PDB file of C-alpha atoms and ligand atoms in Angstrom:
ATOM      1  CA  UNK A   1     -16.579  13.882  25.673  1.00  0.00           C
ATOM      2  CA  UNK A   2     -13.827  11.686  24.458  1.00  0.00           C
ATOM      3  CA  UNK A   3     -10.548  12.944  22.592  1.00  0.00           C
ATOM      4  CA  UNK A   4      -8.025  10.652  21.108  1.00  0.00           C
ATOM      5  CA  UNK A   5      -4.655  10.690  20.666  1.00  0.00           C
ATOM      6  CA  UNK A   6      -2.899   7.895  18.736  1.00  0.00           C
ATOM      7  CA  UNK A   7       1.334   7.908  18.721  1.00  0.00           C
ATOM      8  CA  UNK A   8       2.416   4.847  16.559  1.00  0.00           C
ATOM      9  CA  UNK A   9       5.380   4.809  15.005  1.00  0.00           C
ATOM     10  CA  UNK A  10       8.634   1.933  14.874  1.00  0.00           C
ATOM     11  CA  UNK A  11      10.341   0.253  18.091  1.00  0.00           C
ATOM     12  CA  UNK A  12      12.137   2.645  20.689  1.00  0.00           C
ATOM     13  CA  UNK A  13      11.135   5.656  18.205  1.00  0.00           C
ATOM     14  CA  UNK A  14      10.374   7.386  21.628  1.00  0.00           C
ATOM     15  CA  UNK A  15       6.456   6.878  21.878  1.00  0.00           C
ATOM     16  CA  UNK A  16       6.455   5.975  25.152  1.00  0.00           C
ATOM     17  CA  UNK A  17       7.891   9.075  26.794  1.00  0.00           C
ATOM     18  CA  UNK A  18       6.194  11.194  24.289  1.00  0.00           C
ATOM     19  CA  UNK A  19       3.003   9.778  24.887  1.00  0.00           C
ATOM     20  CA  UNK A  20       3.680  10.029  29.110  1.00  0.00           C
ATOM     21  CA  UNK A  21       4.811  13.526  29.008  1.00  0.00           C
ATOM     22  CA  UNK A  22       1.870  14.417  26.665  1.00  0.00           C
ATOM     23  CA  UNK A  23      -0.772  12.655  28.741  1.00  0.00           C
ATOM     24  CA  UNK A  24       0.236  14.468  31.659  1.00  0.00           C
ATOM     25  CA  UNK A  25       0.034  17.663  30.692  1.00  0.00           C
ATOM     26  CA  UNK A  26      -3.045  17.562  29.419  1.00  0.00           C
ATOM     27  CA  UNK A  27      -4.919  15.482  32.498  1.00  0.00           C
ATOM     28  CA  UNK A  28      -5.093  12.250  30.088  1.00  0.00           C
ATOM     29  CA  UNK A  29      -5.077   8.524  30.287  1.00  0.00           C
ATOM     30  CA  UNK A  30      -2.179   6.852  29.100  1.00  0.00           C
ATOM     31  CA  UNK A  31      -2.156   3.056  27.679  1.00  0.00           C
ATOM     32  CA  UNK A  32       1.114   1.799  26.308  1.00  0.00           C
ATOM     33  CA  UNK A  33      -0.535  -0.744  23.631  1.00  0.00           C
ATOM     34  CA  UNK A  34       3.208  -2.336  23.106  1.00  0.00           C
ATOM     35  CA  UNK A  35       2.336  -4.001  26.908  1.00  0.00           C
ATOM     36  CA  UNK A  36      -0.802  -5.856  25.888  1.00  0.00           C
ATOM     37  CA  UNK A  37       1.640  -7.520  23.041  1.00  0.00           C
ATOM     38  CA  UNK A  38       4.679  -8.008  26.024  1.00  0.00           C
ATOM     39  CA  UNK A  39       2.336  -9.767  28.309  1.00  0.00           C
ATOM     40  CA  UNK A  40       0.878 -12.232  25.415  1.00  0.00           C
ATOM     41  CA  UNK A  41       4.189 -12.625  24.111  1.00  0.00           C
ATOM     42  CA  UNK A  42       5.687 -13.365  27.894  1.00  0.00           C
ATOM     43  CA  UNK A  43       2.838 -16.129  28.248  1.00  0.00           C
ATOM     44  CA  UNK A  44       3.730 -17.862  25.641  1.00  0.00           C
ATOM     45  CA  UNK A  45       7.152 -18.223  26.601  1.00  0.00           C
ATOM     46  CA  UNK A  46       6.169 -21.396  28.694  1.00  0.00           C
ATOM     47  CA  UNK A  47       4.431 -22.607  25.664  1.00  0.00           C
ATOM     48  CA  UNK A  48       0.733 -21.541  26.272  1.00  0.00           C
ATOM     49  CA  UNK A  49      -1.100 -20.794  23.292  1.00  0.00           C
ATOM     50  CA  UNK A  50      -0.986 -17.213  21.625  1.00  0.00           C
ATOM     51  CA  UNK A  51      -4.691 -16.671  21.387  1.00  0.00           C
ATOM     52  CA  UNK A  52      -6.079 -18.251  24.474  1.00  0.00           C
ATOM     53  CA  UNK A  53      -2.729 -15.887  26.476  1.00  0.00           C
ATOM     54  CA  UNK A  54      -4.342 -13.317  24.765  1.00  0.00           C
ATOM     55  CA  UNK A  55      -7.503 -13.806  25.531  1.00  0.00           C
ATOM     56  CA  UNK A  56      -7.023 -14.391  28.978  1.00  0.00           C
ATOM     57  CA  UNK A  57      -4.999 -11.122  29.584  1.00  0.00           C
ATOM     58  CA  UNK A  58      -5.605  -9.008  33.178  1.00  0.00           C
ATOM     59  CA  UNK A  59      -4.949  -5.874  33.289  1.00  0.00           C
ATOM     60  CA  UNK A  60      -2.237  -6.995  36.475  1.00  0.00           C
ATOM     61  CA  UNK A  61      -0.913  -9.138  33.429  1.00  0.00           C
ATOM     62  CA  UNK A  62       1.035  -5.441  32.833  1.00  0.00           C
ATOM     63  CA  UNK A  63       2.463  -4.501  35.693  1.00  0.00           C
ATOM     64  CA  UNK A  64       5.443  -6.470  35.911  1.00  0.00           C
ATOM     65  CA  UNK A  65       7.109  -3.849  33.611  1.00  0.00           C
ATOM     66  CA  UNK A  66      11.155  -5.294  33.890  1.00  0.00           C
ATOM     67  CA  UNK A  67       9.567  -8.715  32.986  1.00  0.00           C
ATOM     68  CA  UNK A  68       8.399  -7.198  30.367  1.00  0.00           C
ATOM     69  CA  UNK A  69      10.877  -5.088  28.674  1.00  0.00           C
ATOM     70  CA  UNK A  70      13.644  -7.477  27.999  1.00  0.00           C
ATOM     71  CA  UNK A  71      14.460  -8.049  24.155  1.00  0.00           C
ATOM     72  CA  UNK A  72      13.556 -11.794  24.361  1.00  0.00           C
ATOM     73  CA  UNK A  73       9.906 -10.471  25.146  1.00  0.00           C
ATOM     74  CA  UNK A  74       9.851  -7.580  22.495  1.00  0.00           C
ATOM     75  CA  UNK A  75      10.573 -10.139  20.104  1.00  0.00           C
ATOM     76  CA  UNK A  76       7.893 -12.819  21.085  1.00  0.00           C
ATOM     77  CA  UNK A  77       5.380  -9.817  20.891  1.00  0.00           C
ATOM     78  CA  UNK A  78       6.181  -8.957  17.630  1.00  0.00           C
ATOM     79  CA  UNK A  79       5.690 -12.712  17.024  1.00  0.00           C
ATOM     80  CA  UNK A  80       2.498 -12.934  18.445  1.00  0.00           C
ATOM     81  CA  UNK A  81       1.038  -9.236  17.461  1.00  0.00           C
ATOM     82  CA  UNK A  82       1.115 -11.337  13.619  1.00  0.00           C
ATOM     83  CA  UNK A  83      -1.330 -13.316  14.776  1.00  0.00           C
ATOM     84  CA  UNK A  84      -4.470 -11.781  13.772  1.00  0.00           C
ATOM     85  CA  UNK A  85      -6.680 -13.636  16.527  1.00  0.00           C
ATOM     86  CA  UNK A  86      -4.614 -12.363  19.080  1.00  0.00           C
ATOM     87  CA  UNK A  87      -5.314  -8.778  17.643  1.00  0.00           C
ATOM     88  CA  UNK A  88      -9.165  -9.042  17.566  1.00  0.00           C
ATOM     89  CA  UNK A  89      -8.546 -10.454  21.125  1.00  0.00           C
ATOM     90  CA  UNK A  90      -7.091  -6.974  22.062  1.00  0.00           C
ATOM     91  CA  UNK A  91      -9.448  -4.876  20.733  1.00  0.00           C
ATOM     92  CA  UNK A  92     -12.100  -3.488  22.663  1.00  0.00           C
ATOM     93  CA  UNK A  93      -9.544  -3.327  25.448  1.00  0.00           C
ATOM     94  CA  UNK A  94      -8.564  -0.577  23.472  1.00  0.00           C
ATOM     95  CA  UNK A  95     -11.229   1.044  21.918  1.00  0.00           C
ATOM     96  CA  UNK A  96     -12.905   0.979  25.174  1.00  0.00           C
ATOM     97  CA  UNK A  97      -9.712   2.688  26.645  1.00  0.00           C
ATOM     98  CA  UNK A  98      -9.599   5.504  23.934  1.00  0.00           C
ATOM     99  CA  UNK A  99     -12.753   6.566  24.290  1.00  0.00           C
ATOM    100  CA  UNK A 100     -13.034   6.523  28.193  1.00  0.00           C
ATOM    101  CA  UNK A 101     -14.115  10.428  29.159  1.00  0.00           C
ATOM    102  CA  UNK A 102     -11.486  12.685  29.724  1.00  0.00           C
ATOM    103  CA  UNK A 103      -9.172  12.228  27.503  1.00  0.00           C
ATOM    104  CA  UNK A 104      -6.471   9.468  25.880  1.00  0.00           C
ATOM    105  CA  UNK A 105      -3.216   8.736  24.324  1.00  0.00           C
ATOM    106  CA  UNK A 106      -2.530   5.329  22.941  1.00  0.00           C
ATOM    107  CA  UNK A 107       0.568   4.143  21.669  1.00  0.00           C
ATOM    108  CA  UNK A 108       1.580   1.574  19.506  1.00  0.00           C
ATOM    109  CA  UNK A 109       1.825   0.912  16.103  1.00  0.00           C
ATOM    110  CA  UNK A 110      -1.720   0.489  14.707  1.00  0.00           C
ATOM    111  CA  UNK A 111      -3.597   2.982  17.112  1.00  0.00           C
ATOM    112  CA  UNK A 112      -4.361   5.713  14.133  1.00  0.00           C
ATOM    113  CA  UNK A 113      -4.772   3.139  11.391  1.00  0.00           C
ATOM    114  CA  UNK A 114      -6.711   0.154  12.974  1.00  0.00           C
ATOM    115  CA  UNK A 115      -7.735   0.913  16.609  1.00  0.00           C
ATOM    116  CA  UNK A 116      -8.928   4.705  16.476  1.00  0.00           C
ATOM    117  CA  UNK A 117      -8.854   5.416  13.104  1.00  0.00           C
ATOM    118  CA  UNK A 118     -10.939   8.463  14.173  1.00  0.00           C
ATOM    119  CA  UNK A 119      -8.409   9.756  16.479  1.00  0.00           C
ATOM    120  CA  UNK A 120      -8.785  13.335  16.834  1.00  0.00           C
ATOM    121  CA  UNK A 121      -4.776  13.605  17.027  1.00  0.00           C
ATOM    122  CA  UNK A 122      -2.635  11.284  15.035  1.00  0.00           C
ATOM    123  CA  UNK A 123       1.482  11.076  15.345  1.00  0.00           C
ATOM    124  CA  UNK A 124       3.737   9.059  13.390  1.00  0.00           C
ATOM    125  CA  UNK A 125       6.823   9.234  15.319  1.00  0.00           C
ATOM    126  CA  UNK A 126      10.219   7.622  13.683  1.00  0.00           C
ATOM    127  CA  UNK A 127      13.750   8.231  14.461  1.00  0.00           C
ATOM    128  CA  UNK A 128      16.834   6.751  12.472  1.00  0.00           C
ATOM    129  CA  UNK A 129      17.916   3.033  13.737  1.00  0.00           C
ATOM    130  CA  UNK A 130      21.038   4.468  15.274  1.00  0.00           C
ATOM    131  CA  UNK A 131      19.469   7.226  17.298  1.00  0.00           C
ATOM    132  CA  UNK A 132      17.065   4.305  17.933  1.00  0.00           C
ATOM    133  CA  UNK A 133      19.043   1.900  19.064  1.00  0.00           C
ATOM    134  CA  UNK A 134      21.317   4.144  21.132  1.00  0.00           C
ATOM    135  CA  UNK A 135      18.575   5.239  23.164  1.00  0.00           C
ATOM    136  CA  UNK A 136      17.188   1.718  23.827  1.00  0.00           C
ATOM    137  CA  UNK A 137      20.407   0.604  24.736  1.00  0.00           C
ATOM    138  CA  UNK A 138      21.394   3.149  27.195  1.00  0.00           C
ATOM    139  CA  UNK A 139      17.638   2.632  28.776  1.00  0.00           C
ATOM    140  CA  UNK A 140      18.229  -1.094  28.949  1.00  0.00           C
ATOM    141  CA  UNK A 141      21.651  -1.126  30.494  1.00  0.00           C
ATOM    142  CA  UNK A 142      20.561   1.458  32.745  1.00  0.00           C
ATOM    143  CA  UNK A 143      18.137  -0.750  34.348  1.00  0.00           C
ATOM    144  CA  UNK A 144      21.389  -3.365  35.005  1.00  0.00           C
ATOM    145  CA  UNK A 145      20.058  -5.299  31.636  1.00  0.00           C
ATOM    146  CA  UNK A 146      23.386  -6.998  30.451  1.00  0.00           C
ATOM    147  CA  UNK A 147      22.985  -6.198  26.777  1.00  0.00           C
ATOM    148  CA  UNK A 148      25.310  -4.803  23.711  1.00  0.00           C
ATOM    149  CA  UNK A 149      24.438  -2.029  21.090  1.00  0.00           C
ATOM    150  CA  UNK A 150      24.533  -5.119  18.568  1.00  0.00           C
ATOM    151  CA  UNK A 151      22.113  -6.799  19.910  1.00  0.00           C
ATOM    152  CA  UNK A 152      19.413  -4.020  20.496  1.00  0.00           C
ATOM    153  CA  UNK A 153      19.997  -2.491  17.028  1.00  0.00           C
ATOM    154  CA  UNK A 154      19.127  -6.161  15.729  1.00  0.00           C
ATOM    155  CA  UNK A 155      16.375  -6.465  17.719  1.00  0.00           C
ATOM    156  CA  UNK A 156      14.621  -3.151  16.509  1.00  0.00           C
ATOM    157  CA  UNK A 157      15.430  -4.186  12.778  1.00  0.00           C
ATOM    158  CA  UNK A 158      14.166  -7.777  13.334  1.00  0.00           C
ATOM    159  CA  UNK A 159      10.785  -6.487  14.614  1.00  0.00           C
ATOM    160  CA  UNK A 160      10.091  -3.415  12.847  1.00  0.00           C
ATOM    161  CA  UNK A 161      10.654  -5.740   9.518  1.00  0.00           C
ATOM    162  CA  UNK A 162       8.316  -8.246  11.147  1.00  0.00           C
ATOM    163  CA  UNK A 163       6.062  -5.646  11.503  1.00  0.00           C
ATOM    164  CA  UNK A 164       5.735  -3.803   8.786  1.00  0.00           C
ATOM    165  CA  UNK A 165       5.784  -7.149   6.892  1.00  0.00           C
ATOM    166  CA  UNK A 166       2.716  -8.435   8.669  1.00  0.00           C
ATOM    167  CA  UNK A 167      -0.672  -8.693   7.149  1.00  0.00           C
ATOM    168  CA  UNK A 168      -3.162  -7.881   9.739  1.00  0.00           C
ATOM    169  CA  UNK A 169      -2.298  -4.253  11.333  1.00  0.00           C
ATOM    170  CA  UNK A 170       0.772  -3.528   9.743  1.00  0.00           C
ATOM    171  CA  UNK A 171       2.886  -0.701  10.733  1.00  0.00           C
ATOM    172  CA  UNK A 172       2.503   2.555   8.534  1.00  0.00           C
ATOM    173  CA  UNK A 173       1.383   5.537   9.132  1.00  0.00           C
ATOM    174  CA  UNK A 174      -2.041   6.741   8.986  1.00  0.00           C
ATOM    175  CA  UNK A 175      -2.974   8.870   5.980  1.00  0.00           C
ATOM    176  CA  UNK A 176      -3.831  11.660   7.741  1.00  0.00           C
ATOM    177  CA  UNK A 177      -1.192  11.580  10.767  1.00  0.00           C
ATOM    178  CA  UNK A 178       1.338  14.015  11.270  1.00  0.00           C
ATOM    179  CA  UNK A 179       5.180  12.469  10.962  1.00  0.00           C
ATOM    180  CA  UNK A 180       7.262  13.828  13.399  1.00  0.00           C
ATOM    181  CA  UNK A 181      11.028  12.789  13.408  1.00  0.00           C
ATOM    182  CA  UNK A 182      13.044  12.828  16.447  1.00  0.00           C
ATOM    183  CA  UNK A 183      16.165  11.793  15.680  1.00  0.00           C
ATOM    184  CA  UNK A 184      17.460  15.454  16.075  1.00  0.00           C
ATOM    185  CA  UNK A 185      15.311  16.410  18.343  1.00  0.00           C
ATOM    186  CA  UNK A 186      15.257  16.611  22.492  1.00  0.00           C
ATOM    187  CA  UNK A 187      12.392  14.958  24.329  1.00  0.00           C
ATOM    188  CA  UNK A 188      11.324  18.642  25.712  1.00  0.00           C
ATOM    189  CA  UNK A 189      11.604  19.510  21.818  1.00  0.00           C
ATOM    190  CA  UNK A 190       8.989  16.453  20.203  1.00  0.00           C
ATOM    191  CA  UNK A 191       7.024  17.202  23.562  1.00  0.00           C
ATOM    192  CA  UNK A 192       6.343  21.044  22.700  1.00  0.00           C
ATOM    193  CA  UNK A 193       5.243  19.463  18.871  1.00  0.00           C
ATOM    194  CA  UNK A 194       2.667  17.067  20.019  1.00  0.00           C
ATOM    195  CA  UNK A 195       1.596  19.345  22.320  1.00  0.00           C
ATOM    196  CA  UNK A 196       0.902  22.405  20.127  1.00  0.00           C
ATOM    197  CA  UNK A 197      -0.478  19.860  17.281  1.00  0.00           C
ATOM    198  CA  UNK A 198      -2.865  18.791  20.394  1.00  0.00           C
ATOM    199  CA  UNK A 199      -3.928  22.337  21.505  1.00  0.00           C
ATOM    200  CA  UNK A 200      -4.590  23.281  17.332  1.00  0.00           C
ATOM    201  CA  UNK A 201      -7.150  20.037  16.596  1.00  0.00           C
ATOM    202  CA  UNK A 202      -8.821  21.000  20.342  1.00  0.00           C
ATOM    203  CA  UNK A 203      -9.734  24.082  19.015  1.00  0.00           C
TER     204      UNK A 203
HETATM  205  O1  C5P B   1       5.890  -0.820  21.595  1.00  0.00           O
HETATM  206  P1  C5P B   1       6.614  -2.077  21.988  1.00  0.00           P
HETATM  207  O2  C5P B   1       8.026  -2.119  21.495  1.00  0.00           O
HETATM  208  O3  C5P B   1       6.509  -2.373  23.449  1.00  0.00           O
HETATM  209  O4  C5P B   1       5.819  -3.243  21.241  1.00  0.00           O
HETATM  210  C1  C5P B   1       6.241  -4.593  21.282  1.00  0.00           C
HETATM  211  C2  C5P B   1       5.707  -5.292  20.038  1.00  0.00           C
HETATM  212  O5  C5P B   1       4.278  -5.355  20.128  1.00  0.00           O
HETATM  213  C3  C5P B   1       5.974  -4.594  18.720  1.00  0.00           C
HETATM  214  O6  C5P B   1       7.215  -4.971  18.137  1.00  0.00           O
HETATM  215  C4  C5P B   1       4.797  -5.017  17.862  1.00  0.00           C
HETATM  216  O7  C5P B   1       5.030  -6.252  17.248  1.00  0.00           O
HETATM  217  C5  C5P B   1       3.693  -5.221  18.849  1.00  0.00           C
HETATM  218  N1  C5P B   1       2.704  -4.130  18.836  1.00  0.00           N
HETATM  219  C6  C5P B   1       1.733  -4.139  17.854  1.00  0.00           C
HETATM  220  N2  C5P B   1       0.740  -3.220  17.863  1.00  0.00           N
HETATM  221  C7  C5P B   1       0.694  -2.272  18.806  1.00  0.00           C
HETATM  222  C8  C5P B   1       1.701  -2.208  19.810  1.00  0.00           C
HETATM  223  C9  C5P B   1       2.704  -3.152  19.789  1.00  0.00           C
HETATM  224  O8  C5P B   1       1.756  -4.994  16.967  1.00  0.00           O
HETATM  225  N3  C5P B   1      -0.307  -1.396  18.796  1.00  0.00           N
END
């Protein structure tokens, strides 16, 4: 049996830790969706074509996570997650992910809306674009990344305008997922939410 969680929600909102943490206590798979964007956006860095990078995506394609987490990348995902070829591309990648036995949480921005829009769990998970960028700043200079508060906090604007602006996917919460705001919150405080919003749809 297959049970789906979907986390969407803006840049550095805190998806990705959420999603870890709550895949792990539960005995899920985890796929971080934003990669599959990072490593088409990364290929077409040397000028290779959006849809055919897409297309031609390996699952090693995602491993290289410090290639793949610098701003310059985030923003030629966002540029290629417009496309809507490379979307379809990315697809049943996805779907077949979500529904694997055993359990799944996907994050990204279109998971509850698009991808799994019968996702037995759906999270909408913002935080202001202060809290935002404070925490994606400390995470990137932490790794050694040479980059200023400026500069992040631009680069989470640029993209979550991008896309929300899109046509194909946008971001925006599903109708029937459950916001959860964690710009006051701890990570051990948005974990205990998902998780009890997770044990009440199991049932
Ligand atoms: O989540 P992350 O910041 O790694 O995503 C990078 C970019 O990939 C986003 O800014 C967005 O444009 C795109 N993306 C998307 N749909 C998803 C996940 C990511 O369009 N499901």
């Amino acid at each position: 049996m297959s049970f789906t969680v979907a986390i969407d929600g803006p840049a550095a909102a805190g998806k990705g830790t959420l999603s870890k943490e709550v895949a792990r206590h539960f005995g899920f798979a985890h796929l971080d969706t934003g990669l599959l964007y990072r490593a088409t956006g990364l290929r077409t860095l040397d000028g290779t074509d959006p849809v055919e990078a897409a297309q031609a995506l390996q699952a090693a394609d995602l491993e290289d996570a410090d290639a793949l987490r610098t701003p310059e990348v985030a923003q030629a995902a966002s540029r290629v997650a417009a496309v809507p070829e490379v979307r379809s591309a990315l697809v049943n990648f996805q779907r077949a992910f979500a529904t694997r036995a055993g359990g799944a949480v996907l994050d990204g921005r279109d998971i509850g809306t698009v991808i799994c829009p019968g996702a037995q769990v759906k999270l909408y998970v913002t935080a202001s674009d202060d809290v935002r960028a404070e925490r994606r700043h400390k995470e990137l200079t932490g790794k050694g990344m040479d980059v200023t508060y400026d500069a992040v906090l631009d680069d989470l604007q640029q993209r979550d305008a991008r896309d929300s602006a899109r046509a194909t996917a946008p971001l925006k919460p599903a109708e029937d997922a459950v916001l959860l705001d964690t710009s006051r919150m701890s990570i051990q405080e948005a974990v205990a939410a998902a998780i009890a919003l997770i044990e009440a749809a199991q049932g």
